[in-house]
PDB file of C-alpha atoms and ligand atoms in Angstrom:
ATOM      1  CA  MET A 216       3.495 -28.007   6.579  1.00  0.00           C
ATOM      2  CA  LEU A 217      -0.106 -27.206   4.868  1.00  0.00           C
ATOM      3  CA  THR A 218      -1.423 -29.924   2.611  1.00  0.00           C
ATOM      4  CA  ILE A 219      -4.351 -29.962   0.598  1.00  0.00           C
ATOM      5  CA  ASN A 220      -5.598 -32.945  -1.114  1.00  0.00           C
ATOM      6  CA  GLN A 221      -8.412 -31.609  -3.375  1.00  0.00           C
ATOM      7  CA  TYR A 222      -9.109 -28.068  -4.667  1.00  0.00           C
ATOM      8  CA  VAL A 223     -13.228 -26.768  -5.678  1.00  0.00           C
ATOM      9  CA  LYS A 224     -13.807 -23.334  -6.510  1.00  0.00           C
ATOM     10  CA  ALA A 225     -17.426 -23.556  -5.197  1.00  0.00           C
ATOM     11  CA  GLU A 226     -20.199 -22.277  -7.558  1.00  0.00           C
ATOM     12  CA  SER A 227     -22.813 -21.292  -5.084  1.00  0.00           C
ATOM     13  CA  LEU A 228     -22.464 -20.305  -1.308  1.00  0.00           C
ATOM     14  CA  GLN A 229     -24.585 -23.653  -1.043  1.00  0.00           C
ATOM     15  CA  GLN A 230     -21.961 -25.971  -2.313  1.00  0.00           C
ATOM     16  CA  ALA A 231     -19.413 -24.477  -0.179  1.00  0.00           C
ATOM     17  CA  TYR A 232     -21.168 -24.804   2.727  1.00  0.00           C
ATOM     18  CA  GLU A 233     -22.046 -27.902   2.502  1.00  0.00           C
ATOM     19  CA  LEU A 234     -18.408 -28.662   1.814  1.00  0.00           C
ATOM     20  CA  ASN A 235     -17.302 -27.084   4.871  1.00  0.00           C
ATOM     21  CA  GLN A 236     -19.499 -29.487   7.051  1.00  0.00           C
ATOM     22  CA  LYS A 237     -16.617 -32.005   6.613  1.00  0.00           C
ATOM     23  CA  LYS A 238     -14.199 -31.868   9.467  1.00  0.00           C
ATOM     24  CA  ASN A 239     -11.082 -31.773   7.450  1.00  0.00           C
ATOM     25  CA  ASN A 240     -12.457 -29.381   4.883  1.00  0.00           C
ATOM     26  CA  VAL A 241     -11.510 -25.502   4.591  1.00  0.00           C
ATOM     27  CA  ILE A 242     -12.955 -22.129   3.015  1.00  0.00           C
ATOM     28  CA  LEU A 243     -10.071 -20.359   1.608  1.00  0.00           C
ATOM     29  CA  GLY A 244      -9.731 -16.572   2.297  1.00  0.00           C
ATOM     30  CA  GLY A 245      -6.538 -15.409   1.243  1.00  0.00           C
ATOM     31  CA  MET A 246      -4.896 -18.282   2.888  1.00  0.00           C
ATOM     32  CA  LEU A 247      -1.977 -15.963   5.320  1.00  0.00           C
ATOM     33  CA  TRP A 248      -2.864 -17.530   8.270  1.00  0.00           C
ATOM     34  CA  LEU A 249      -3.994 -20.677   6.844  1.00  0.00           C
ATOM     35  CA  LYS A 250      -0.341 -21.506   5.117  1.00  0.00           C
ATOM     36  CA  MET A 251       1.391 -21.282   8.739  1.00  0.00           C
ATOM     37  CA  GLN A 252      -0.715 -23.738  10.205  1.00  0.00           C
ATOM     38  CA  LYS A 253       0.733 -27.635  10.170  1.00  0.00           C
ATOM     39  CA  LYS A 254      -2.562 -29.345   8.586  1.00  0.00           C
ATOM     40  CA  SER A 255      -3.627 -32.127   6.275  1.00  0.00           C
ATOM     41  CA  VAL A 256      -7.026 -30.692   4.382  1.00  0.00           C
ATOM     42  CA  GLY A 257      -9.016 -32.773   2.346  1.00  0.00           C
ATOM     43  CA  THR A 258     -11.171 -30.462   0.425  1.00  0.00           C
ATOM     44  CA  ALA A 259      -9.732 -26.564   0.003  1.00  0.00           C
ATOM     45  CA  ILE A 260     -13.234 -24.613  -0.942  1.00  0.00           C
ATOM     46  CA  ASP A 261     -12.337 -21.387  -2.900  1.00  0.00           C
ATOM     47  CA  LEU A 262     -15.009 -18.495  -2.719  1.00  0.00           C
ATOM     48  CA  SER A 263     -13.348 -16.338  -5.417  1.00  0.00           C
ATOM     49  CA  ASN A 264     -15.996 -17.112  -7.939  1.00  0.00           C
ATOM     50  CA  LEU A 265     -19.035 -15.827  -5.801  1.00  0.00           C
ATOM     51  CA  GLY A 266     -18.478 -12.048  -6.454  1.00  0.00           C
ATOM     52  CA  LEU A 267     -18.058 -11.543  -2.627  1.00  0.00           C
ATOM     53  CA  ASP A 268     -14.606  -9.421  -3.526  1.00  0.00           C
ATOM     54  CA  THR A 269     -16.579  -6.149  -3.388  1.00  0.00           C
ATOM     55  CA  ILE A 270     -18.086  -3.527  -1.281  1.00  0.00           C
ATOM     56  CA  GLU A 271     -21.440  -2.730  -2.335  1.00  0.00           C
ATOM     57  CA  GLU A 272     -23.221   0.657  -1.184  1.00  0.00           C
ATOM     58  CA  THR A 273     -26.833   0.585  -0.689  1.00  0.00           C
ATOM     59  CA  GLU A 274     -29.194   3.263   0.440  1.00  0.00           C
ATOM     60  CA  ASP A 275     -28.528   2.216   4.295  1.00  0.00           C
ATOM     61  CA  SER A 276     -25.315   0.145   4.729  1.00  0.00           C
ATOM     62  CA  TYR A 277     -22.060  -0.718   3.231  1.00  0.00           C
ATOM     63  CA  LEU A 278     -22.460  -4.781   2.293  1.00  0.00           C
ATOM     64  CA  ILE A 279     -18.300  -5.918   2.586  1.00  0.00           C
ATOM     65  CA  GLY A 280     -18.124  -9.052   0.679  1.00  0.00           C
ATOM     66  CA  ALA A 281     -16.034 -11.903   2.725  1.00  0.00           C
ATOM     67  CA  MET A 282     -13.293 -11.822  -0.165  1.00  0.00           C
ATOM     68  CA  VAL A 283     -12.621  -8.228  -0.023  1.00  0.00           C
ATOM     69  CA  THR A 284      -9.077  -7.798   0.762  1.00  0.00           C
ATOM     70  CA  LEU A 285      -8.060  -5.370   4.253  1.00  0.00           C
ATOM     71  CA  ARG A 286      -6.152  -3.313   1.457  1.00  0.00           C
ATOM     72  CA  THR A 287      -9.752  -2.466  -0.303  1.00  0.00           C
ATOM     73  CA  LEU A 288     -10.962  -1.442   3.300  1.00  0.00           C
ATOM     74  CA  GLU A 289      -8.217   0.617   4.163  1.00  0.00           C
ATOM     75  CA  LEU A 290      -8.798   2.719   1.104  1.00  0.00           C
ATOM     76  CA  HIS A 291     -12.467   2.897   0.964  1.00  0.00           C
ATOM     77  CA  LYS A 292     -13.503   6.420   0.705  1.00  0.00           C
ATOM     78  CA  GLY A 293     -16.823   6.117   1.766  1.00  0.00           C
ATOM     79  CA  ILE A 294     -16.354   3.803   4.642  1.00  0.00           C
ATOM     80  CA  ASN A 295     -13.419   6.039   5.901  1.00  0.00           C
ATOM     81  CA  SER A 296     -15.125   8.943   5.475  1.00  0.00           C
ATOM     82  CA  MET A 297     -18.084   7.812   7.702  1.00  0.00           C
ATOM     83  CA  THR A 298     -15.483   6.710  10.472  1.00  0.00           C
ATOM     84  CA  ASN A 299     -13.005   9.619  10.486  1.00  0.00           C
ATOM     85  CA  ASN A 300     -10.520   7.095   8.866  1.00  0.00           C
ATOM     86  CA  ALA A 301     -10.556   4.752  11.806  1.00  0.00           C
ATOM     87  CA  VAL A 302     -11.083   1.705   9.383  1.00  0.00           C
ATOM     88  CA  SER A 303      -7.921   3.098   7.543  1.00  0.00           C
ATOM     89  CA  GLU A 304      -5.840   3.141  10.816  1.00  0.00           C
ATOM     90  CA  SER A 305      -6.860  -0.001  12.100  1.00  0.00           C
ATOM     91  CA  VAL A 306      -5.633  -2.120   9.637  1.00  0.00           C
ATOM     92  CA  LYS A 307      -2.544  -0.298   7.778  1.00  0.00           C
ATOM     93  CA  HIS A 308      -0.213  -1.319  10.740  1.00  0.00           C
ATOM     94  CA  ILE A 309      -0.861  -5.021   9.650  1.00  0.00           C
ATOM     95  CA  VAL A 310       2.356  -6.310   8.563  1.00  0.00           C
ATOM     96  CA  GLY A 311       2.497  -4.122   5.104  1.00  0.00           C
ATOM     97  CA  VAL A 312       0.567  -3.430   1.467  1.00  0.00           C
ATOM     98  CA  GLN A 313       1.468  -6.856  -0.113  1.00  0.00           C
ATOM     99  CA  PHE A 314       0.177  -8.694   2.904  1.00  0.00           C
ATOM    100  CA  ARG A 315      -3.067  -6.546   2.847  1.00  0.00           C
ATOM    101  CA  ASN A 316      -3.746  -7.290  -0.690  1.00  0.00           C
ATOM    102  CA  LEU A 317      -4.400 -10.986   0.183  1.00  0.00           C
ATOM    103  CA  ALA A 318      -5.542 -11.031   3.500  1.00  0.00           C
ATOM    104  CA  THR A 319      -9.498 -11.402   3.701  1.00  0.00           C
ATOM    105  CA  ILE A 320     -11.827  -9.750   5.674  1.00  0.00           C
ATOM    106  CA  GLY A 321     -13.923 -13.369   5.869  1.00  0.00           C
ATOM    107  CA  GLY A 322     -10.411 -14.550   7.186  1.00  0.00           C
ATOM    108  CA  SER A 323     -10.002 -11.891   9.307  1.00  0.00           C
ATOM    109  CA  ILE A 324     -13.648 -11.959  10.906  1.00  0.00           C
ATOM    110  CA  PHE A 325     -14.643 -15.030  10.778  1.00  0.00           C
ATOM    111  CA  GLY A 326     -11.146 -16.774  13.523  1.00  0.00           C
ATOM    112  CA  ARG A 327     -12.284 -14.039  16.165  1.00  0.00           C
ATOM    113  CA  TYR A 328      -8.359 -14.065  16.541  1.00  0.00           C
ATOM    114  CA  GLY A 329      -7.516 -12.566  19.942  1.00  0.00           C
ATOM    115  CA  PHE A 330      -4.824 -10.216  18.403  1.00  0.00           C
ATOM    116  CA  SER A 331      -7.097  -8.892  15.909  1.00  0.00           C
ATOM    117  CA  ASP A 332      -7.435  -5.169  14.990  1.00  0.00           C
ATOM    118  CA  VAL A 333     -10.573  -5.978  12.514  1.00  0.00           C
ATOM    119  CA  LEU A 334     -12.286  -7.329  14.840  1.00  0.00           C
ATOM    120  CA  THR A 335     -12.216  -4.404  17.421  1.00  0.00           C
ATOM    121  CA  ILE A 336     -13.006  -2.070  14.710  1.00  0.00           C
ATOM    122  CA  PHE A 337     -16.001  -3.551  13.347  1.00  0.00           C
ATOM    123  CA  MET A 338     -17.237  -4.163  17.008  1.00  0.00           C
ATOM    124  CA  ALA A 339     -17.052  -0.274  17.635  1.00  0.00           C
ATOM    125  CA  LEU A 340     -19.123   0.306  14.314  1.00  0.00           C
ATOM    126  CA  ASP A 341     -21.897  -1.875  15.315  1.00  0.00           C
ATOM    127  CA  ALA A 342     -21.433  -3.741  12.381  1.00  0.00           C
ATOM    128  CA  SER A 343     -22.813  -6.999  11.692  1.00  0.00           C
ATOM    129  CA  VAL A 344     -22.082 -10.610  10.112  1.00  0.00           C
ATOM    130  CA  GLU A 345     -23.994 -12.379   7.329  1.00  0.00           C
ATOM    131  CA  LEU A 346     -23.948 -16.052   7.992  1.00  0.00           C
ATOM    132  CA  TYR A 347     -24.806 -18.419   5.252  1.00  0.00           C
ATOM    133  CA  GLN A 348     -26.855 -20.648   8.030  1.00  0.00           C
ATOM    134  CA  LYS A 349     -27.490 -18.567  10.895  1.00  0.00           C
ATOM    135  CA  GLY A 350     -28.661 -15.122   8.953  1.00  0.00           C
ATOM    136  CA  ILE A 351     -27.391 -11.695  10.452  1.00  0.00           C
ATOM    137  CA  VAL A 352     -25.932 -11.516  13.620  1.00  0.00           C
ATOM    138  CA  SER A 353     -24.144  -8.700  15.477  1.00  0.00           C
ATOM    139  CA  MET A 354     -20.569  -8.250  15.525  1.00  0.00           C
ATOM    140  CA  GLU A 355     -20.804  -8.046  19.608  1.00  0.00           C
ATOM    141  CA  GLU A 356     -22.872 -11.593  19.667  1.00  0.00           C
ATOM    142  CA  PHE A 357     -20.789 -13.006  16.895  1.00  0.00           C
ATOM    143  CA  SER A 358     -17.232 -12.408  18.923  1.00  0.00           C
ATOM    144  CA  LYS A 359     -18.871 -14.239  21.511  1.00  0.00           C
ATOM    145  CA  MET A 360     -20.369 -17.339  19.383  1.00  0.00           C
ATOM    146  CA  PRO A 361     -17.991 -20.678  19.702  1.00  0.00           C
ATOM    147  CA  TYR A 362     -16.546 -21.839  16.397  1.00  0.00           C
ATOM    148  CA  ASP A 363     -18.700 -23.851  13.999  1.00  0.00           C
ATOM    149  CA  ASN A 364     -18.878 -24.505  10.281  1.00  0.00           C
ATOM    150  CA  ASP A 365     -20.658 -21.928   9.034  1.00  0.00           C
ATOM    151  CA  LEU A 366     -19.816 -19.633   6.263  1.00  0.00           C
ATOM    152  CA  LEU A 367     -19.259 -15.796   6.525  1.00  0.00           C
ATOM    153  CA  VAL A 368     -21.023 -14.020   3.461  1.00  0.00           C
ATOM    154  CA  ARG A 369     -20.395 -10.347   4.293  1.00  0.00           C
ATOM    155  CA  VAL A 370     -19.983  -8.001   6.750  1.00  0.00           C
ATOM    156  CA  ILE A 371     -22.474  -5.199   7.034  1.00  0.00           C
ATOM    157  CA  ILE A 372     -21.957  -1.757   8.466  1.00  0.00           C
ATOM    158  CA  LYS A 373     -25.013   0.471   8.658  1.00  0.00           C
ATOM    159  CA  LYS A 374     -24.646   4.242   7.635  1.00  0.00           C
ATOM    160  CA  GLN A 375     -25.359   5.822  10.744  1.00  0.00           C
ATOM    161  CA  LYS A 376     -23.917   9.407  12.415  1.00  0.00           C
ATOM    162  CA  MET A 377     -20.780   8.537  13.898  1.00  0.00           C
ATOM    163  CA  LYS A 378     -17.527   9.402  15.809  1.00  0.00           C
ATOM    164  CA  VAL A 379     -14.883   6.901  15.736  1.00  0.00           C
ATOM    165  CA  ALA A 380     -11.158   6.672  16.928  1.00  0.00           C
ATOM    166  CA  TYR A 381      -8.870   3.995  16.540  1.00  0.00           C
ATOM    167  CA  LEU A 382      -5.404   3.309  18.215  1.00  0.00           C
ATOM    168  CA  SER A 383      -3.149   0.284  18.994  1.00  0.00           C
ATOM    169  CA  GLN A 384      -0.058  -0.450  20.900  1.00  0.00           C
ATOM    170  CA  ARG A 385       2.525  -2.436  18.871  1.00  0.00           C
ATOM    171  CA  ASN A 386       6.164  -3.214  20.612  1.00  0.00           C
ATOM    172  CA  THR A 387       7.507  -2.729  17.058  1.00  0.00           C
ATOM    173  CA  ASN A 388       5.370  -1.536  14.019  1.00  0.00           C
ATOM    174  CA  THR A 389       3.924  -4.121  11.957  1.00  0.00           C
ATOM    175  CA  ASP A 390       4.582  -6.437  14.606  1.00  0.00           C
ATOM    176  CA  PHE A 391       1.097  -7.974  16.517  1.00  0.00           C
ATOM    177  CA  PRO A 392      -0.787  -5.565  18.838  1.00  0.00           C
ATOM    178  CA  VAL A 393      -0.367  -5.671  22.319  1.00  0.00           C
ATOM    179  CA  LEU A 394      -3.398  -4.087  22.815  1.00  0.00           C
ATOM    180  CA  THR A 395      -6.088  -2.419  20.690  1.00  0.00           C
ATOM    181  CA  CYS A 396      -8.709   0.480  21.358  1.00  0.00           C
ATOM    182  CA  ALA A 397     -11.656   1.983  19.246  1.00  0.00           C
ATOM    183  CA  VAL A 398     -14.030   4.063  20.706  1.00  0.00           C
ATOM    184  CA  SER A 399     -17.103   5.086  19.246  1.00  0.00           C
ATOM    185  CA  ASN A 400     -20.112   7.360  19.392  1.00  0.00           C
ATOM    186  CA  ILE A 401     -22.736   6.200  17.340  1.00  0.00           C
ATOM    187  CA  GLU A 402     -26.099   7.815  17.633  1.00  0.00           C
ATOM    188  CA  GLY A 403     -25.232   9.051  21.169  1.00  0.00           C
ATOM    189  CA  THR A 404     -24.292   5.809  22.422  1.00  0.00           C
ATOM    190  CA  TYR A 405     -20.706   5.562  23.302  1.00  0.00           C
ATOM    191  CA  ARG A 406     -18.859   2.080  22.773  1.00  0.00           C
ATOM    192  CA  CYS A 407     -15.177   1.331  23.764  1.00  0.00           C
ATOM    193  CA  VAL A 408     -13.826  -1.796  22.672  1.00  0.00           C
ATOM    194  CA  ILE A 409     -10.200  -3.481  23.448  1.00  0.00           C
ATOM    195  CA  GLY A 410      -8.950  -6.239  21.957  1.00  0.00           C
ATOM    196  CA  ALA A 411      -5.505  -8.405  21.697  1.00  0.00           C
ATOM    197  CA  ARG A 412      -6.101  -8.531  25.660  1.00  0.00           C
ATOM    198  CA  PRO A 413      -4.486 -11.048  24.850  1.00  0.00           C
ATOM    199  CA  LYS A 414      -8.290 -12.703  24.438  1.00  0.00           C
ATOM    200  CA  ARG A 415     -11.200 -11.675  21.741  1.00  0.00           C
ATOM    201  CA  ALA A 416     -12.348  -7.897  21.741  1.00  0.00           C
ATOM    202  CA  VAL A 417     -14.776  -7.050  24.273  1.00  0.00           C
ATOM    203  CA  CYS A 418     -17.398  -4.087  23.748  1.00  0.00           C
ATOM    204  CA  LEU A 419     -17.597  -1.979  26.971  1.00  0.00           C
ATOM    205  CA  TYR A 420     -20.303   0.810  27.418  1.00  0.00           C
ATOM    206  CA  ASP A 421     -20.571   4.239  29.598  1.00  0.00           C
ATOM    207  CA  SER A 422     -22.910   2.230  31.685  1.00  0.00           C
ATOM    208  CA  ASN A 423     -22.210   4.523  34.772  1.00  0.00           C
ATOM    209  CA  GLY A 424     -22.867   7.918  32.424  1.00  0.00           C
ATOM    210  CA  ILE A 425     -19.828   9.269  32.766  1.00  0.00           C
ATOM    211  CA  LEU A 426     -20.157  10.830  29.188  1.00  0.00           C
ATOM    212  CA  LYS A 427     -24.029  12.381  30.104  1.00  0.00           C
ATOM    213  CA  ASP A 428     -22.557  15.719  29.424  1.00  0.00           C
ATOM    214  CA  GLY A 429     -20.115  15.615  27.087  1.00  0.00           C
ATOM    215  CA  ILE A 430     -16.405  14.827  26.732  1.00  0.00           C
ATOM    216  CA  THR A 431     -13.910  16.893  28.884  1.00  0.00           C
ATOM    217  CA  GLN A 432     -10.632  16.357  30.163  1.00  0.00           C
ATOM    218  CA  GLU A 433     -11.996  15.256  33.236  1.00  0.00           C
ATOM    219  CA  SER A 434     -14.759  13.170  31.660  1.00  0.00           C
ATOM    220  CA  ALA A 435     -12.191  11.462  29.625  1.00  0.00           C
ATOM    221  CA  GLU A 436      -9.610  10.613  32.875  1.00  0.00           C
ATOM    222  CA  LYS A 437     -12.707   9.411  34.334  1.00  0.00           C
ATOM    223  CA  PHE A 438     -13.465   6.947  31.662  1.00  0.00           C
ATOM    224  CA  GLY A 439      -9.930   5.654  31.423  1.00  0.00           C
ATOM    225  CA  GLU A 440      -9.940   5.203  34.915  1.00  0.00           C
ATOM    226  CA  PHE A 441     -13.539   3.367  34.389  1.00  0.00           C
ATOM    227  CA  MET A 442     -12.343   0.920  31.243  1.00  0.00           C
ATOM    228  CA  LYS A 443      -8.941   0.082  33.322  1.00  0.00           C
ATOM    229  CA  GLY A 444     -11.544  -0.690  36.218  1.00  0.00           C
ATOM    230  CA  GLN A 445     -13.697  -3.186  33.599  1.00  0.00           C
ATOM    231  CA  ILE A 446     -11.678  -4.588  31.677  1.00  0.00           C
ATOM    232  CA  ILE A 447     -10.259  -8.122  31.904  1.00  0.00           C
ATOM    233  CA  THR A 448      -6.427  -8.590  30.458  1.00  0.00           C
ATOM    234  CA  GLY A 449      -4.327 -11.444  30.590  1.00  0.00           C
ATOM    235  CA  SER A 450      -0.310 -12.078  29.837  1.00  0.00           C
ATOM    236  CA  ASN A 451       1.283 -13.265  27.201  1.00  0.00           C
ATOM    237  CA  MET A 452       4.949 -12.635  25.407  1.00  0.00           C
ATOM    238  CA  ARG A 453       3.942  -9.253  24.168  1.00  0.00           C
ATOM    239  CA  GLY A 454       2.964  -7.722  27.594  1.00  0.00           C
ATOM    240  CA  SER A 455       1.673  -8.775  30.933  1.00  0.00           C
ATOM    241  CA  GLU A 456      -1.776  -8.335  32.305  1.00  0.00           C
ATOM    242  CA  GLU A 457      -1.090  -5.730  34.599  1.00  0.00           C
ATOM    243  CA  TYR A 458       0.381  -3.582  31.387  1.00  0.00           C
ATOM    244  CA  ARG A 459      -2.359  -4.230  29.553  1.00  0.00           C
ATOM    245  CA  LYS A 460      -4.815  -2.942  31.878  1.00  0.00           C
ATOM    246  CA  ILE A 461      -2.788   0.298  32.151  1.00  0.00           C
ATOM    247  CA  LEU A 462      -2.920   0.578  28.595  1.00  0.00           C
ATOM    248  CA  SER A 463      -6.881   0.031  28.226  1.00  0.00           C
ATOM    249  CA  GLY A 464      -7.101   3.316  30.466  1.00  0.00           C
ATOM    250  CA  VAL A 465      -4.649   5.405  28.779  1.00  0.00           C
ATOM    251  CA  LEU A 466      -5.883   4.239  25.389  1.00  0.00           C
ATOM    252  CA  SER A 467      -9.531   4.683  25.959  1.00  0.00           C
ATOM    253  CA  LYS A 468      -9.038   7.960  27.210  1.00  0.00           C
ATOM    254  CA  ARG A 469      -7.115   8.847  24.060  1.00  0.00           C
ATOM    255  CA  ALA A 470      -9.447   7.610  21.667  1.00  0.00           C
ATOM    256  CA  LEU A 471     -12.443   9.315  23.391  1.00  0.00           C
ATOM    257  CA  LEU A 472     -10.080  12.853  23.427  1.00  0.00           C
ATOM    258  CA  LYS A 473     -10.269  12.134  19.692  1.00  0.00           C
ATOM    259  CA  LEU A 474     -13.498  12.288  19.164  1.00  0.00           C
ATOM    260  CA  LYS A 475     -13.726  15.272  20.860  1.00  0.00           C
ATOM    261  CA  ASP A 476     -12.453  17.373  18.096  1.00  0.00           C
ATOM    262  CA  TYR A 477     -14.326  15.169  15.414  1.00  0.00           C
ATOM    263  CA  GLU A 478     -17.170  16.430  13.513  1.00  0.00           C
ATOM    264  CA  VAL A 479     -20.087  14.086  13.555  1.00  0.00           C
ATOM    265  CA  THR A 480     -19.639  12.042  10.323  1.00  0.00           C
ATOM    266  CA  SER A 481     -22.858  10.710   8.102  1.00  0.00           C
ATOM    267  CA  TYR A 482     -23.039   8.647   5.177  1.00  0.00           C
ATOM    268  CA  ALA A 483     -23.536  11.723   3.269  1.00  0.00           C
ATOM    269  CA  ASP A 484     -20.147  13.227   3.765  1.00  0.00           C
TER     270      ASP A 484
HETATM  271  C1  LIG B1294       2.552 -12.526  10.161  1.00  0.00           C
HETATM  272  C2  LIG B1294       0.696 -12.618  10.136  1.00  0.00           C
HETATM  273  C3  LIG B1294       0.754 -11.338  10.998  1.00  0.00           C
HETATM  274  C4  LIG B1294      -0.756 -10.472  11.458  1.00  0.00           C
HETATM  275  N1  LIG B1294      -0.367  -9.512  11.683  1.00  0.00           N
HETATM  276  C5  LIG B1294      -2.142  -9.251  12.242  1.00  0.00           C
HETATM  277  C6  LIG B1294      -2.153  -7.925  12.738  1.00  0.00           C
HETATM  278  O1  LIG B1294      -1.269  -7.227  13.299  1.00  0.00           O
HETATM  279  N2  LIG B1294      -3.478  -7.423  13.279  1.00  0.00           N
HETATM  280  C7  LIG B1294      -4.555  -7.951  13.135  1.00  0.00           C
HETATM  281  O2  LIG B1294      -5.811  -7.890  13.163  1.00  0.00           O
HETATM  282  N3  LIG B1294      -4.315  -9.358  12.052  1.00  0.00           N
HETATM  283  C8  LIG B1294      -3.088  -9.620  11.460  1.00  0.00           C
HETATM  284  N4  LIG B1294      -2.686 -11.019  11.153  1.00  0.00           N
HETATM  285  C9  LIG B1294      -4.103 -11.678  10.286  1.00  0.00           C
HETATM  286  C10 LIG B1294      -3.902 -11.399   8.826  1.00  0.00           C
HETATM  287  O3  LIG B1294      -4.862 -10.059   8.881  1.00  0.00           O
HETATM  288  C11 LIG B1294      -5.615 -11.817   8.717  1.00  0.00           C
HETATM  289  O4  LIG B1294      -6.646 -11.937   9.143  1.00  0.00           O
HETATM  290  C12 LIG B1294      -5.247 -13.269   8.366  1.00  0.00           C
HETATM  291  O5  LIG B1294      -4.098 -13.958   7.825  1.00  0.00           O
HETATM  292  C13 LIG B1294      -6.300 -14.549   7.727  1.00  0.00           C
HETATM  293  O6  LIG B1294      -6.792 -13.758   6.835  1.00  0.00           O
HETATM  294  P1  LIG B1294      -6.753 -14.650   5.204  1.00  0.00           P
HETATM  295  O7  LIG B1294      -7.771 -14.081   4.274  1.00  0.00           O
HETATM  296  O8  LIG B1294      -5.224 -15.120   4.965  1.00  0.00           O
HETATM  297  O9  LIG B1294      -7.581 -16.261   5.715  1.00  0.00           O
HETATM  298  P2  LIG B1294      -7.193 -17.856   5.607  1.00  0.00           P
HETATM  299  O10 LIG B1294      -5.916 -17.712   6.234  1.00  0.00           O
HETATM  300  O11 LIG B1294      -7.438 -18.034   3.781  1.00  0.00           O
HETATM  301  O12 LIG B1294      -8.333 -18.029   6.578  1.00  0.00           O
HETATM  302  C14 LIG B1294      -8.430 -18.112   7.938  1.00  0.00           C
HETATM  303  C15 LIG B1294      -9.468 -19.107   8.867  1.00  0.00           C
HETATM  304  O13 LIG B1294     -10.516 -18.174   8.317  1.00  0.00           O
HETATM  305  C16 LIG B1294     -11.680 -19.262   7.453  1.00  0.00           C
HETATM  306  N5  LIG B1294     -12.303 -18.555   6.876  1.00  0.00           N
HETATM  307  C17 LIG B1294     -11.638 -17.665   5.778  1.00  0.00           C
HETATM  308  N6  LIG B1294     -12.973 -16.927   4.789  1.00  0.00           N
HETATM  309  C18 LIG B1294     -13.796 -17.542   5.240  1.00  0.00           C
HETATM  310  C19 LIG B1294     -15.190 -17.209   5.402  1.00  0.00           C
HETATM  311  N7  LIG B1294     -15.667 -16.573   4.401  1.00  0.00           N
HETATM  312  N8  LIG B1294     -15.977 -17.570   6.224  1.00  0.00           N
HETATM  313  C20 LIG B1294     -15.564 -19.011   6.834  1.00  0.00           C
HETATM  314  N9  LIG B1294     -14.218 -19.081   7.417  1.00  0.00           N
HETATM  315  C21 LIG B1294     -13.475 -18.386   6.847  1.00  0.00           C
HETATM  316  C22 LIG B1294     -10.854 -20.389   7.136  1.00  0.00           C
HETATM  317  O14 LIG B1294     -11.173 -21.681   6.700  1.00  0.00           O
HETATM  318  C23 LIG B1294      -9.504 -20.248   7.982  1.00  0.00           C
HETATM  319  O15 LIG B1294      -9.810 -20.958   8.842  1.00  0.00           O
HETATM  320  C24 LIG B1294      -1.645 -11.347  10.660  1.00  0.00           C
HETATM  321  C25 LIG B1294      -1.366 -12.699   9.892  1.00  0.00           C
HETATM  322  C26 LIG B1294      -0.222 -13.080   9.604  1.00  0.00           C
HETATM  323  C27 LIG B1294      -0.004 -14.221   9.059  1.00  0.00           C
END
């Protein structure tokens, strides 16, 4: 059971950050993951008074506050139109609507969970995180960083011309994924992000130039084989290392073929 000794509704990010430096204090997101833990928390730090529950659109970016829920993201018109609905597809299999109405982007990204649909899609979008102490860091770099006591303030997606497709494999609907896969082409650069390996998601690139002449059935087959050869997977109760490798090849090929059928989207769409 989770026990909380003190509760503070932070009045500023500075106060939240300072409180979070003490080892047994925690930041609260939607508390869905936290409440599953057996832990005694000193001070629970609530960010809900800091205006971080909105998605702000600027001329060149979407700024997603740490307290924005997965459901808000799922329904956001601008982000979904820019991403061929891949963002919506990435979160809509997570438990259920009521759950997604509580789970936050901060709680979903900061933990860099090995099973994360959310980390997978944001890496493929070439997004960044804004950390209170370290500033803006690319999601790919953040995914490799060790845990610390920083504070995730927002996630930033740059408005760029892109095509994106998201696929996941689940043993049963709404379960944790066996494998996640997001493929994107952003301003000509292909990214293939594989998550739930079951380690943290990784981003692979078309480093052999397989797609230099575009996507065809043949180049997609080769791309899938290349990803299968590159990816490092592991085994757990949901699937074996070998099964995940095979899935990586199949899902990356299928996601790539989806891109072939998409129009290039832009923030103006
Ligand atoms: C039963 C269950 C099934 C799930 N299935 C999936 C799934 O299929 N796919 C998937 O991608 N995810 C899945 N998740 C994860 C879920 O989507 C959320 O990511 C998770 O619940 C955390 O979100 P939260 O807002 O509840 O965070 P909390 O539980 O409140 O916090 C999680 C952690 O993040 C820290 N934290 C929160 N906000 C911040 C911040 N702004 N800065 C720094 N640290 C912060 C907290 O201190 C805590 O350590 C599942 C979770 C559960 C409980």
